[in-house]
mmCIF file of C-alpha atoms and ligand atoms in Angstrom:
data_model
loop_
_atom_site.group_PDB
_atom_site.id
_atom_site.type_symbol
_atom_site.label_atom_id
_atom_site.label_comp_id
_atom_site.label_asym_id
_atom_site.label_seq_id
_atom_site.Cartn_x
_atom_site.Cartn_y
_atom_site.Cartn_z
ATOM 1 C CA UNK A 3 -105.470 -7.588 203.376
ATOM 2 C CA UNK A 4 -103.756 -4.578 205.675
ATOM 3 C CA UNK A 5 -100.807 -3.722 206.085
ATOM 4 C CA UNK A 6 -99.985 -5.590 209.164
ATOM 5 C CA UNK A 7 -101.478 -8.743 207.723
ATOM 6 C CA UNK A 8 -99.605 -8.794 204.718
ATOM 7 C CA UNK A 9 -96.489 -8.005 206.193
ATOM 8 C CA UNK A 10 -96.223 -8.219 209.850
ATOM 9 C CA UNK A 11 -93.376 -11.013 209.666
ATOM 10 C CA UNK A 12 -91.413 -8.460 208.704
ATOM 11 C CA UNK A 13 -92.497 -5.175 211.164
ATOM 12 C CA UNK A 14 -92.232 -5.139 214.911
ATOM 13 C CA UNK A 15 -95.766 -6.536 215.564
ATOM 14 C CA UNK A 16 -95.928 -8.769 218.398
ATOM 15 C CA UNK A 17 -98.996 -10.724 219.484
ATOM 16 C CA UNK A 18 -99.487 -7.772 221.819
ATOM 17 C CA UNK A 19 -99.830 -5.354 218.838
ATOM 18 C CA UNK A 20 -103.741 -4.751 218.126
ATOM 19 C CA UNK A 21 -104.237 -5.803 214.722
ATOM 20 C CA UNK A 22 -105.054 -2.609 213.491
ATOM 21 C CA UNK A 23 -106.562 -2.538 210.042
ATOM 22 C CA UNK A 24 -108.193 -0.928 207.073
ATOM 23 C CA UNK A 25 -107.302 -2.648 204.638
ATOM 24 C CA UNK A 26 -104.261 0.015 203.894
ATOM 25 C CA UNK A 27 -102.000 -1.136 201.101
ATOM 26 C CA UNK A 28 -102.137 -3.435 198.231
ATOM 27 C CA UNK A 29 -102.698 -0.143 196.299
ATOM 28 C CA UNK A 30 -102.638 -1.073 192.086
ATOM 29 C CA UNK A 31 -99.417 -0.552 190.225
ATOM 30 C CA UNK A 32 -100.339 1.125 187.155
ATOM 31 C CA UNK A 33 -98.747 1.278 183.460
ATOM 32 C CA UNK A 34 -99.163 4.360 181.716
ATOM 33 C CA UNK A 35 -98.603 3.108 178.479
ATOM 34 C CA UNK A 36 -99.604 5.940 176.592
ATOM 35 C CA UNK A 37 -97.306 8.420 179.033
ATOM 36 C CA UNK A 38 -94.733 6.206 178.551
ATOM 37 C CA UNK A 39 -94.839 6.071 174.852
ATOM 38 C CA UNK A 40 -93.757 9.258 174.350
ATOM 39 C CA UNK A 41 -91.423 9.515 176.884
ATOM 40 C CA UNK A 42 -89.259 6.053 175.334
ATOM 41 C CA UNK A 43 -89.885 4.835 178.714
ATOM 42 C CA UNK A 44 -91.976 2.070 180.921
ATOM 43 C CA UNK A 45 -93.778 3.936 183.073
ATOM 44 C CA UNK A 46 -95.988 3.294 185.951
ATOM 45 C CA UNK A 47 -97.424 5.039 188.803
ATOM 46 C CA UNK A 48 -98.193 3.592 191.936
ATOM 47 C CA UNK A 49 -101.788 4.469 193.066
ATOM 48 C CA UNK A 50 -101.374 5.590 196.891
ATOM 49 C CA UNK A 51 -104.444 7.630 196.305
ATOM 50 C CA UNK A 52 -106.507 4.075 196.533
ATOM 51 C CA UNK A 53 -105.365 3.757 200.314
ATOM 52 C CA UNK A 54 -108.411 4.142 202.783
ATOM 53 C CA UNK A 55 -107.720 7.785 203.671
ATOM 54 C CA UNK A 56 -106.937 8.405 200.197
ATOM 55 C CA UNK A 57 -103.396 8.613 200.645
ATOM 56 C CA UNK A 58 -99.725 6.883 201.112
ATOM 57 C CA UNK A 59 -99.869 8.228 204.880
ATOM 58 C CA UNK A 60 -101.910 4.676 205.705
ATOM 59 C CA UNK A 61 -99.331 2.730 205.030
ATOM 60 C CA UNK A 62 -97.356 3.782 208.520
ATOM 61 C CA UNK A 63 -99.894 5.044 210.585
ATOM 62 C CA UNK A 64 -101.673 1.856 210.873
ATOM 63 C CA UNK A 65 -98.677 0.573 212.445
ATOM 64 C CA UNK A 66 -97.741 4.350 214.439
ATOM 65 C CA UNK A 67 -101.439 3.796 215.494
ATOM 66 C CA UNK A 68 -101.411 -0.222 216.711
ATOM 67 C CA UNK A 69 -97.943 0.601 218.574
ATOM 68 C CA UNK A 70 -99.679 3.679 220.604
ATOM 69 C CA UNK A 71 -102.636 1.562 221.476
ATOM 70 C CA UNK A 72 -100.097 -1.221 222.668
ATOM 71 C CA UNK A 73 -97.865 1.245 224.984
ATOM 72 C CA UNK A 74 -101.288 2.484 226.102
ATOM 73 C CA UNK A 75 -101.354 5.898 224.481
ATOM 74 C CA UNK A 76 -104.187 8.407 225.781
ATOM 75 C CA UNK A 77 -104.735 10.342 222.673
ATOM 76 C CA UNK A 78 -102.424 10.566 219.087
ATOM 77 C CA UNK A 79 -101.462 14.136 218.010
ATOM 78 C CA UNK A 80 -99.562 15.142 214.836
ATOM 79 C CA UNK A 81 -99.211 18.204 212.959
ATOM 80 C CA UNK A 82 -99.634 18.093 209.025
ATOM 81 C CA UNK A 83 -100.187 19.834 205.742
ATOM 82 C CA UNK A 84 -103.570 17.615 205.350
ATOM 83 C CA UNK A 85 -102.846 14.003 204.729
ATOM 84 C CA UNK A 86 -101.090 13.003 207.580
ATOM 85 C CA UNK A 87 -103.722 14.545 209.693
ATOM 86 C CA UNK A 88 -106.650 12.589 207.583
ATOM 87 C CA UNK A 89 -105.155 9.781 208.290
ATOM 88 C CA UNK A 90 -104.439 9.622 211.896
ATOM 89 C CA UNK A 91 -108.445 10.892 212.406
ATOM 90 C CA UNK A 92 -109.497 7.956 210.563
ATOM 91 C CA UNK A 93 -107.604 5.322 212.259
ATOM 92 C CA UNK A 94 -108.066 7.371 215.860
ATOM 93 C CA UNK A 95 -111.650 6.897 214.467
ATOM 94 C CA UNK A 96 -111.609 3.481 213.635
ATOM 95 C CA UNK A 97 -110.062 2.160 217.059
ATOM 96 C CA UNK A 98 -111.884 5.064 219.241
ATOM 97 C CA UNK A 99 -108.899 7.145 220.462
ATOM 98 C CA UNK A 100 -108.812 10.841 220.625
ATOM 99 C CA UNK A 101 -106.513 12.573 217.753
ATOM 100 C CA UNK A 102 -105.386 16.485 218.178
ATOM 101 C CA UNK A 103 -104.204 17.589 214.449
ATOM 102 C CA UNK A 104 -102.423 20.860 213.856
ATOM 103 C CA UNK A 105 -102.853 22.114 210.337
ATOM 104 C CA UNK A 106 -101.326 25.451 209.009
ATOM 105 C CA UNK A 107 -104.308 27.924 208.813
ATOM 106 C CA UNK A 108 -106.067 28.524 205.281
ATOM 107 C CA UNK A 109 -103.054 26.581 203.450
ATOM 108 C CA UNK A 110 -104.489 22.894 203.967
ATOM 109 C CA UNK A 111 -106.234 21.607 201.144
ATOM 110 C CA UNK A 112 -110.350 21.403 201.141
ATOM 111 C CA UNK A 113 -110.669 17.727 201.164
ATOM 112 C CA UNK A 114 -108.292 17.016 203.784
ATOM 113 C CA UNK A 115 -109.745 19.218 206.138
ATOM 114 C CA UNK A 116 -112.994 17.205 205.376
ATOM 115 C CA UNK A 117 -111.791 14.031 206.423
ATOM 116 C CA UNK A 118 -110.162 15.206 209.693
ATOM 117 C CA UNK A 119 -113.178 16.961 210.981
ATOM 118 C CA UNK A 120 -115.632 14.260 209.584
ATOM 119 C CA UNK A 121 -113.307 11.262 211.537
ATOM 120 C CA UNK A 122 -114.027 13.477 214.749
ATOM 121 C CA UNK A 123 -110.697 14.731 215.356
ATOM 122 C CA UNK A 124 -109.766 17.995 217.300
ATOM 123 C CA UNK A 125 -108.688 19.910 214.893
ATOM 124 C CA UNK A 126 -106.753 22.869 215.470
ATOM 125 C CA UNK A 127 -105.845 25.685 212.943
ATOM 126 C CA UNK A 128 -101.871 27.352 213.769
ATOM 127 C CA UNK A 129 -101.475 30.634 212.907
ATOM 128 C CA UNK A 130 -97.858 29.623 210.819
ATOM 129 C CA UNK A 131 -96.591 27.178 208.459
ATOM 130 C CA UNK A 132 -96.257 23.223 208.893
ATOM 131 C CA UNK A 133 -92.849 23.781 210.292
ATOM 132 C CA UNK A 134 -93.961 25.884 212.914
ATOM 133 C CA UNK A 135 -97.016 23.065 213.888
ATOM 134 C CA UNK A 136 -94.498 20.544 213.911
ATOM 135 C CA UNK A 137 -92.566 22.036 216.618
ATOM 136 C CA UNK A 138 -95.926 23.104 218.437
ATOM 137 C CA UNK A 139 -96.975 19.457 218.191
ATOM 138 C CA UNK A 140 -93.262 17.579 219.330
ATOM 139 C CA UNK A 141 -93.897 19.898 222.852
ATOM 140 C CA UNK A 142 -97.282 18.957 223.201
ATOM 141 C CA UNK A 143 -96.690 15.420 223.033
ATOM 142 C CA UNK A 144 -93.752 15.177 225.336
ATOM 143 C CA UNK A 145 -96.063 17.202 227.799
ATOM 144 C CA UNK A 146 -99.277 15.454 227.476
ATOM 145 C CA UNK A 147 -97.730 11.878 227.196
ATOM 146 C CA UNK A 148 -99.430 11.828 223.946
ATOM 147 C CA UNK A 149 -98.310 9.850 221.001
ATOM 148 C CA UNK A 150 -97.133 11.574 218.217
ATOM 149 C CA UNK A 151 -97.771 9.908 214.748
ATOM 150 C CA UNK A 152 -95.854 12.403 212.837
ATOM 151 C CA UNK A 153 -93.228 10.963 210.706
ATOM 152 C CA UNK A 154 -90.915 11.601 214.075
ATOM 153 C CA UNK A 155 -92.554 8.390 215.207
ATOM 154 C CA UNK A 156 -90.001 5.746 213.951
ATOM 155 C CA UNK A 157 -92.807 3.488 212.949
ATOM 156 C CA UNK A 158 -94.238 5.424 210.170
ATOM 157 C CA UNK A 159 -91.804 4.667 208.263
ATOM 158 C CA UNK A 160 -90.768 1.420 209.560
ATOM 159 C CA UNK A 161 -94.397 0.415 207.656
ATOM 160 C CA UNK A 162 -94.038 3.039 204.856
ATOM 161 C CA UNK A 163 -91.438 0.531 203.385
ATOM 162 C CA UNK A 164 -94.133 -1.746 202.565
ATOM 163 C CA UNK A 165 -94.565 0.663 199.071
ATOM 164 C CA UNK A 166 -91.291 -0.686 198.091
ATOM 165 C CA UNK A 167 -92.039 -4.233 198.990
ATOM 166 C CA UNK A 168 -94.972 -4.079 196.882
ATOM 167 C CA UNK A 169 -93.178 -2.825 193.926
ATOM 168 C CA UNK A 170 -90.575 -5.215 193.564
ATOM 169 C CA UNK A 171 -92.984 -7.870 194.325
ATOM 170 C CA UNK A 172 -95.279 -6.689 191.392
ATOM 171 C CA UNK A 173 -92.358 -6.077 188.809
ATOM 172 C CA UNK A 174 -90.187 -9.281 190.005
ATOM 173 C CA UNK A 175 -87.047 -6.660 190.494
ATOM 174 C CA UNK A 176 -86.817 -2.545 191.310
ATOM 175 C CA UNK A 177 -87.530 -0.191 188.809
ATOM 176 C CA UNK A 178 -84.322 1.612 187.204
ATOM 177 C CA UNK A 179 -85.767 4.973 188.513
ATOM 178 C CA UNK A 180 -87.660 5.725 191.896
ATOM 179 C CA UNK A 181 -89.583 9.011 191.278
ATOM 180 C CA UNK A 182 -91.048 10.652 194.256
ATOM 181 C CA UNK A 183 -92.399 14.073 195.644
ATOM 182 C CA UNK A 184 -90.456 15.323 198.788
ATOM 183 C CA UNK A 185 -92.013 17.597 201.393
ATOM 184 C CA UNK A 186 -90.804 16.287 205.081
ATOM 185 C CA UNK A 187 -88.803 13.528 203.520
ATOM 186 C CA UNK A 188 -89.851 10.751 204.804
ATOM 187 C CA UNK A 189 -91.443 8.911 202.264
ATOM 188 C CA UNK A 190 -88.480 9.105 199.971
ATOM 189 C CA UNK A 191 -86.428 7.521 202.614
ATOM 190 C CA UNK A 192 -88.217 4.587 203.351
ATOM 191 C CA UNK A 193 -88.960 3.720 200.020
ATOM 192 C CA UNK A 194 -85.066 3.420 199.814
ATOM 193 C CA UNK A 195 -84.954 1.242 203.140
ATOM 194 C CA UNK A 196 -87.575 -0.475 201.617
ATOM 195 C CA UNK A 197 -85.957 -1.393 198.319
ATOM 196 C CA UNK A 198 -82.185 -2.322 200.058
ATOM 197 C CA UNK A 199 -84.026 -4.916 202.474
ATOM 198 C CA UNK A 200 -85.703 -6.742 199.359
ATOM 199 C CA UNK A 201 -83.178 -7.267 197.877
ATOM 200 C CA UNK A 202 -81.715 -8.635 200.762
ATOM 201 C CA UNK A 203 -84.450 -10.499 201.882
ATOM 202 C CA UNK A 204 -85.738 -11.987 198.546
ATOM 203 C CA UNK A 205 -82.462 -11.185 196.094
ATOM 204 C CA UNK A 206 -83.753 -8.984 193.722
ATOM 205 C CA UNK A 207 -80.835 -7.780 191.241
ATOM 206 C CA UNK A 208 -81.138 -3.932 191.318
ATOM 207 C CA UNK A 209 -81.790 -1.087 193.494
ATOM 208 C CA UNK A 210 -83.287 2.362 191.569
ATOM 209 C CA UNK A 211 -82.170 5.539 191.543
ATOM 210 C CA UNK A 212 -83.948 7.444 193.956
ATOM 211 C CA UNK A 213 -85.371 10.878 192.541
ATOM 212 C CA UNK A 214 -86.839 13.269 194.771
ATOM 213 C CA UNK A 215 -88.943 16.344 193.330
ATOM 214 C CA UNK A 216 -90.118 19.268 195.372
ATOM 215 C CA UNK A 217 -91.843 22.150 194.722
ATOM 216 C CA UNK A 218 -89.659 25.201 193.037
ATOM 217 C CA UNK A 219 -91.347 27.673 195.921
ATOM 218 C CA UNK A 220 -90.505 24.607 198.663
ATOM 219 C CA UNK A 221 -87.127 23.200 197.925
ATOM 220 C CA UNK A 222 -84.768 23.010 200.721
ATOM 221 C CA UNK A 223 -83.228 19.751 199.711
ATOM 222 C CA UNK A 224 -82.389 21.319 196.103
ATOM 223 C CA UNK A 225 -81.142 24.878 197.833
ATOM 224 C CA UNK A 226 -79.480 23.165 200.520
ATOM 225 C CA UNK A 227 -80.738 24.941 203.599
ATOM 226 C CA UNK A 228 -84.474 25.697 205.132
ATOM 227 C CA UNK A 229 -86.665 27.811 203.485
ATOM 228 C CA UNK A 230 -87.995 30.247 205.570
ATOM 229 C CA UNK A 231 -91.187 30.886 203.994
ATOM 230 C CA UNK A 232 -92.475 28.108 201.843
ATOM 231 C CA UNK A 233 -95.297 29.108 198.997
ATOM 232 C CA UNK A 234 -96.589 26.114 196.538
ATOM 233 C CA UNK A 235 -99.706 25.242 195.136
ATOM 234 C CA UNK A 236 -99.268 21.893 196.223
ATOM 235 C CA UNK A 237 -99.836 22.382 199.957
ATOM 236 C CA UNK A 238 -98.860 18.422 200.907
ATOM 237 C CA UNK A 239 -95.222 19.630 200.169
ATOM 238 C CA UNK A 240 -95.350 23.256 201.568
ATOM 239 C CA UNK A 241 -92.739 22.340 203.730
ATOM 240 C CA UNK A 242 -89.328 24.317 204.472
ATOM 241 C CA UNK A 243 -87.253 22.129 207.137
ATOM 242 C CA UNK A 244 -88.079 18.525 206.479
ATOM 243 C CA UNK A 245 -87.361 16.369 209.552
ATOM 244 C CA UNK A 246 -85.973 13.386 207.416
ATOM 245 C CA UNK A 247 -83.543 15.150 205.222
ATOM 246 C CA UNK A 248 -80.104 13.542 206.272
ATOM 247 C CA UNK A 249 -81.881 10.379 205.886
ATOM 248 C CA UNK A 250 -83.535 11.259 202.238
ATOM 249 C CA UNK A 251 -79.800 12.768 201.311
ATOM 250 C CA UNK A 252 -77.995 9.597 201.897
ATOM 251 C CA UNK A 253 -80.619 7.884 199.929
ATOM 252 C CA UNK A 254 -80.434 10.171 196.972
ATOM 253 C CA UNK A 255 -76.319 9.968 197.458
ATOM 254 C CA UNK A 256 -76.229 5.980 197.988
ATOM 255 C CA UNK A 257 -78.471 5.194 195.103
ATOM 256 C CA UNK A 258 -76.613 7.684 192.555
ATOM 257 C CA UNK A 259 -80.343 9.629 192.077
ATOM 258 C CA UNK A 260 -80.827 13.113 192.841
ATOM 259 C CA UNK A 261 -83.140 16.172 194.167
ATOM 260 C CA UNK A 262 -84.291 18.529 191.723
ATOM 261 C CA UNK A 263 -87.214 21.145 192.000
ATOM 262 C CA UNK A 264 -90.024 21.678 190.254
ATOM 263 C CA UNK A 265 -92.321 24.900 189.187
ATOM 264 C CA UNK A 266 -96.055 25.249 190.097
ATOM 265 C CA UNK A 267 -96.469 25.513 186.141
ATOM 266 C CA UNK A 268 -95.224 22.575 185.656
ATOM 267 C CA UNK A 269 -96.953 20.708 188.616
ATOM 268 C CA UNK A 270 -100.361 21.708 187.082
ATOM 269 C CA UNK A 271 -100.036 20.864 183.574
ATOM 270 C CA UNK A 272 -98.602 17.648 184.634
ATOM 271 C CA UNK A 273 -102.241 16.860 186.712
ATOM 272 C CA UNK A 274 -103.167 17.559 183.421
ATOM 273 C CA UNK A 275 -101.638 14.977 181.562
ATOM 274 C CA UNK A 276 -101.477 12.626 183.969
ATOM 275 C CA UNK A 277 -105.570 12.590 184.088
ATOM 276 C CA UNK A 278 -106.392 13.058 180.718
ATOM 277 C CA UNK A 279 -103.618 10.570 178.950
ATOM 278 C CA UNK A 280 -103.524 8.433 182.099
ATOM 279 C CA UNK A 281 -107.061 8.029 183.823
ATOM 280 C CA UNK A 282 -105.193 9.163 187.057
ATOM 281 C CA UNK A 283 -106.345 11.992 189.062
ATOM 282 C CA UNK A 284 -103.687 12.776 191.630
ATOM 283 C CA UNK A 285 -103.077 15.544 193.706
ATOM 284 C CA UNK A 286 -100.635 18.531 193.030
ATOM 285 C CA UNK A 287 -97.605 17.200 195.645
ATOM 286 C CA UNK A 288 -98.211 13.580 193.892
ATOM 287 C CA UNK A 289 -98.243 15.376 190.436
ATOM 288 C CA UNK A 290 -94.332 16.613 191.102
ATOM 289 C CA UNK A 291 -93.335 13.257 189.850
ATOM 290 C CA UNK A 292 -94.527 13.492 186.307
ATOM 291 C CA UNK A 293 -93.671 16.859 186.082
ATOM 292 C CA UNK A 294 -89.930 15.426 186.986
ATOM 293 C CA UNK A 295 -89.882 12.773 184.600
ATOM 294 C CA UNK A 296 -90.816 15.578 181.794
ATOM 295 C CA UNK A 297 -88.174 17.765 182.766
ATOM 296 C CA UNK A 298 -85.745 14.905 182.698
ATOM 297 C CA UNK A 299 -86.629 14.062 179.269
ATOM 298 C CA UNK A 300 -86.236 17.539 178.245
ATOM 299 C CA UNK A 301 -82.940 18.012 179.712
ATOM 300 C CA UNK A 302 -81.603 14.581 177.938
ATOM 301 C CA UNK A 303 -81.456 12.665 181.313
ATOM 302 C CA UNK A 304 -84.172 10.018 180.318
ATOM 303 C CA UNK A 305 -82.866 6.605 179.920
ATOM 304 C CA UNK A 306 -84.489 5.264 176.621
ATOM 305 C CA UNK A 307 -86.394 2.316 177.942
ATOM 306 C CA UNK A 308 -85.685 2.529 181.317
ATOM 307 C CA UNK A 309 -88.687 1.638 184.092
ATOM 308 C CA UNK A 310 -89.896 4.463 185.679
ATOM 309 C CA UNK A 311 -92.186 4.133 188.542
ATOM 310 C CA UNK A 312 -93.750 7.225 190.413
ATOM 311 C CA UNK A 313 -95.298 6.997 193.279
ATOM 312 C CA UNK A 314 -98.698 9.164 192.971
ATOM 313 C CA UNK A 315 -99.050 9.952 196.859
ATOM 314 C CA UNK A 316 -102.443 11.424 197.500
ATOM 315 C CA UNK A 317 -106.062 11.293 195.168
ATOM 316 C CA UNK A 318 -106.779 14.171 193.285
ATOM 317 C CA UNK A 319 -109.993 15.001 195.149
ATOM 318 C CA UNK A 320 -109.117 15.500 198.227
ATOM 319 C CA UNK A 321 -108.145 18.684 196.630
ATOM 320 C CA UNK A 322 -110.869 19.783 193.852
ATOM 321 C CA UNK A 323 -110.214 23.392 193.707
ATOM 322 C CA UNK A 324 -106.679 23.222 192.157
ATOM 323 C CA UNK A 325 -108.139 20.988 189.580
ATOM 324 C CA UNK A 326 -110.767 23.266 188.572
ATOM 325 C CA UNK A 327 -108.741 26.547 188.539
ATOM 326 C CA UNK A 328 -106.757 24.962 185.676
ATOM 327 C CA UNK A 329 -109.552 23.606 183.627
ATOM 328 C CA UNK A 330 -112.881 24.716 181.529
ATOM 329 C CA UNK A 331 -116.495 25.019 182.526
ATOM 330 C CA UNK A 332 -118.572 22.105 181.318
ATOM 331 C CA UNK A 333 -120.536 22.744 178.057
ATOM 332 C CA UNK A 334 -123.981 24.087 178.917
ATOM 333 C CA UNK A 335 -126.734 23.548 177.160
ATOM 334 C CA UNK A 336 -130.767 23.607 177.310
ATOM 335 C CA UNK A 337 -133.107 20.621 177.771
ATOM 336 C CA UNK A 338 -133.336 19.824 173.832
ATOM 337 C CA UNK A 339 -132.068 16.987 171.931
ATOM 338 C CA UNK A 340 -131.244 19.593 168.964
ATOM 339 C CA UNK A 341 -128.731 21.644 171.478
ATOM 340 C CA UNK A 342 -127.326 18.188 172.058
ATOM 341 C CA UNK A 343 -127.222 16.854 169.084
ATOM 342 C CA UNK A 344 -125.011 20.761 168.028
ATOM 343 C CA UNK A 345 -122.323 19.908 170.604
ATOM 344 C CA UNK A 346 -122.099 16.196 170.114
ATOM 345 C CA UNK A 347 -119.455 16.591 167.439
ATOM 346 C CA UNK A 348 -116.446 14.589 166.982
HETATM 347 C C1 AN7 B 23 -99.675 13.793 198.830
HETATM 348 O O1 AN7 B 23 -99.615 15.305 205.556
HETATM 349 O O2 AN7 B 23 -96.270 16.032 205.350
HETATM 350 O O3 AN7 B 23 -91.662 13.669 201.965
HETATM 351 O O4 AN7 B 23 -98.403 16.463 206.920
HETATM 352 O O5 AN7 B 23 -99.324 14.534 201.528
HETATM 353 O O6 AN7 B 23 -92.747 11.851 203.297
HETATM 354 O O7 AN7 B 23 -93.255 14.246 203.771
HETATM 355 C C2 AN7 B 23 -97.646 15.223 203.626
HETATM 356 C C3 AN7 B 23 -96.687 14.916 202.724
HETATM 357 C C4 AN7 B 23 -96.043 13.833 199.246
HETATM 358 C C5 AN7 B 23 -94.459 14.299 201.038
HETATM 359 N N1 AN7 B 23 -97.271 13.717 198.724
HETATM 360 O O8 AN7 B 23 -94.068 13.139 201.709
HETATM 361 C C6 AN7 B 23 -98.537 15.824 205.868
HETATM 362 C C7 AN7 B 23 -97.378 15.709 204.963
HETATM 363 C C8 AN7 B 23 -98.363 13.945 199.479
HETATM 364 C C9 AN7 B 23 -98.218 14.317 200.810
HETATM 365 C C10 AN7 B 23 -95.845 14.206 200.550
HETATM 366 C C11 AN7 B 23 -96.938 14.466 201.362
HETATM 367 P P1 AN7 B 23 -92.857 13.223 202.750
#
């Protein structure tokens, strides 16, 4: 029913707030049983993917969104690595205000760039990394009076928490691990806001560890300082300075979880898995989380029966060509039932 529907008792929407909606949220819960199985664990991944935009960034900019409408907002800006700026085109789009999105040239995945162009925003290619749009899009706002729907914009994640309120709802408590991918950090920490204030609000027992996962060639919050120059095939979390990281460190420190990076290798076999002993096609960045909870379990550090949910950020096709790069052409045959009937073999 939207975010602001389902929720807005519990996020500063007032009855001046436009109810904004695209029927964001609600996104399934899913077990992967046969994952799971031979992990020892119960694991499920939450399907952000199913969002309207195709990605976990609807959760806060429908809210980021209403509240710039209701201060009166001329146009909404934000720079991103792709989903961010997908997002805030389609709900510009949907309530007819103009967007500006800043996306690092020739590193921004082929469906993203789709969406933003096909939503009508003005999209603008920077000649540098996300870090580097960021900044370029923080001036710009402050000098145009636009709105800035960046994660900056206290409201994203205000409404991001709803993830965790969905989760607890669904399971009846919090799972014993959080596992998430971490590019600018936000996500990660309102997930953890999210999970203290249910169990305030509706006294659940526990509160998960929260495990962050970035990308071996994009790891600041595993190194412990920026990273100049940040290379990964999973260009959602190409991302060197997150803006959010003393907020995702306390939540990693407060809920006893941890950071821990890692490789491309690993990313891509575990879109691999995840599709073809899970059903789920998820992008690279989401894909970081199941290559986590395999390197856990290799290193000894998997519970035995513990719940495990991962939070599968973005759909796999917004970015097709990583997929194919790792997989096999199709079999090809002629227009005979004989050819057929050769490769139809169990
Ligand atoms: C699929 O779109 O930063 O740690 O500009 O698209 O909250 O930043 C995207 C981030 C994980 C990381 N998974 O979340 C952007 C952008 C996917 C993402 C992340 C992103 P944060």
């Amino acid at each position: 029913m939207g975010v602001l529907k389902r929720y807005g008792e519990y996020l500063p929407v007032t009855e001046k707030t436009p109810a904004v909606n695209l029927e964001e949220g609600s996104t399934p819960l899913v077990n992967l049983e046969r994952i799971g199985s031979d992990l020892g664990v119960d694991l499920w991944g939450k399907l952000e993917g199913c969002n309207p935009s195709g990605s976990f960034k609807d959760r806060g900019m429908v809210l980021a969104v209403a509240k710039a409408l209701e201060d009166g907002a001329r146009a909404i800006v934000c720079a991103s690595t792709g989903n961010t700026s997908a997002s805030a085109a389609a709900y510009a789009a949907h309530v007819g205000v103009p967007c500006y999105v800043l996306l690092p040239s020739g590193k921004v995945a082929m469906g993203k760039l789709a969406q933003a162009l096909i939503y009508g925003a003005h999209v603008i290619a920077v000649d540098g990394n996300f870090d580097r749009a960021l900044e370029m899009a923080r001036e710009a706002a402050t000098e145009r009076g636009f709105a800035i729907v960046n994660s900056v914009n206290p409201y994203r994640l205000i409404a991001q928490r709803t993830g965790a309120w969905e989760i607890c709802e669904f399971l009846g408590d919090s799972p014993n691990l959080h596992v998430i991918p971490v590019g600018n950090a936000g996500n990660i920490s309102a997930y953890w806001a999210g999970y203290k204030e249910f169990r305030g609000m509706w006294k659940i027992k526990g509160l998960p560890k929260m495990m962050g996962f970035q990308a071996a060639g994009a790891a600041p919050l595993v190194t412990g300082e920026p990273c100049p120059n940040p290379e990964t095939v999973a260009t959602a979390i190409r991302i060197g300075n997150p803006v959010s990281a003393e907020l995702a460190r306390s939540a990693v420190a407060e809920s006893g979880g941890e950071f821990n990076s890692v490789t491309d290798e690993e990313i891509m076999e575990a879109q691999k898995i995840l599709a073809a002993k899970g059903g789920i096609f998820a992008e690279p960045a989401s894909c970081a989380t199941l290559a986590g909870v395999f390197k856990l379990k290799r290193e000894g550090r998997l519970p035995e029966g513990s719940s495990v949910v991962m939070i599968l950020t973005g759909n796999g096709l917004k970015d097709p060509d990583a997929a194919l790069s790792q997989v096999g052409e199709p079999t090809r045959i002629g227009g005979t039932m004989e050819e057929l009937m050769e490769v139809l073999r169990p």
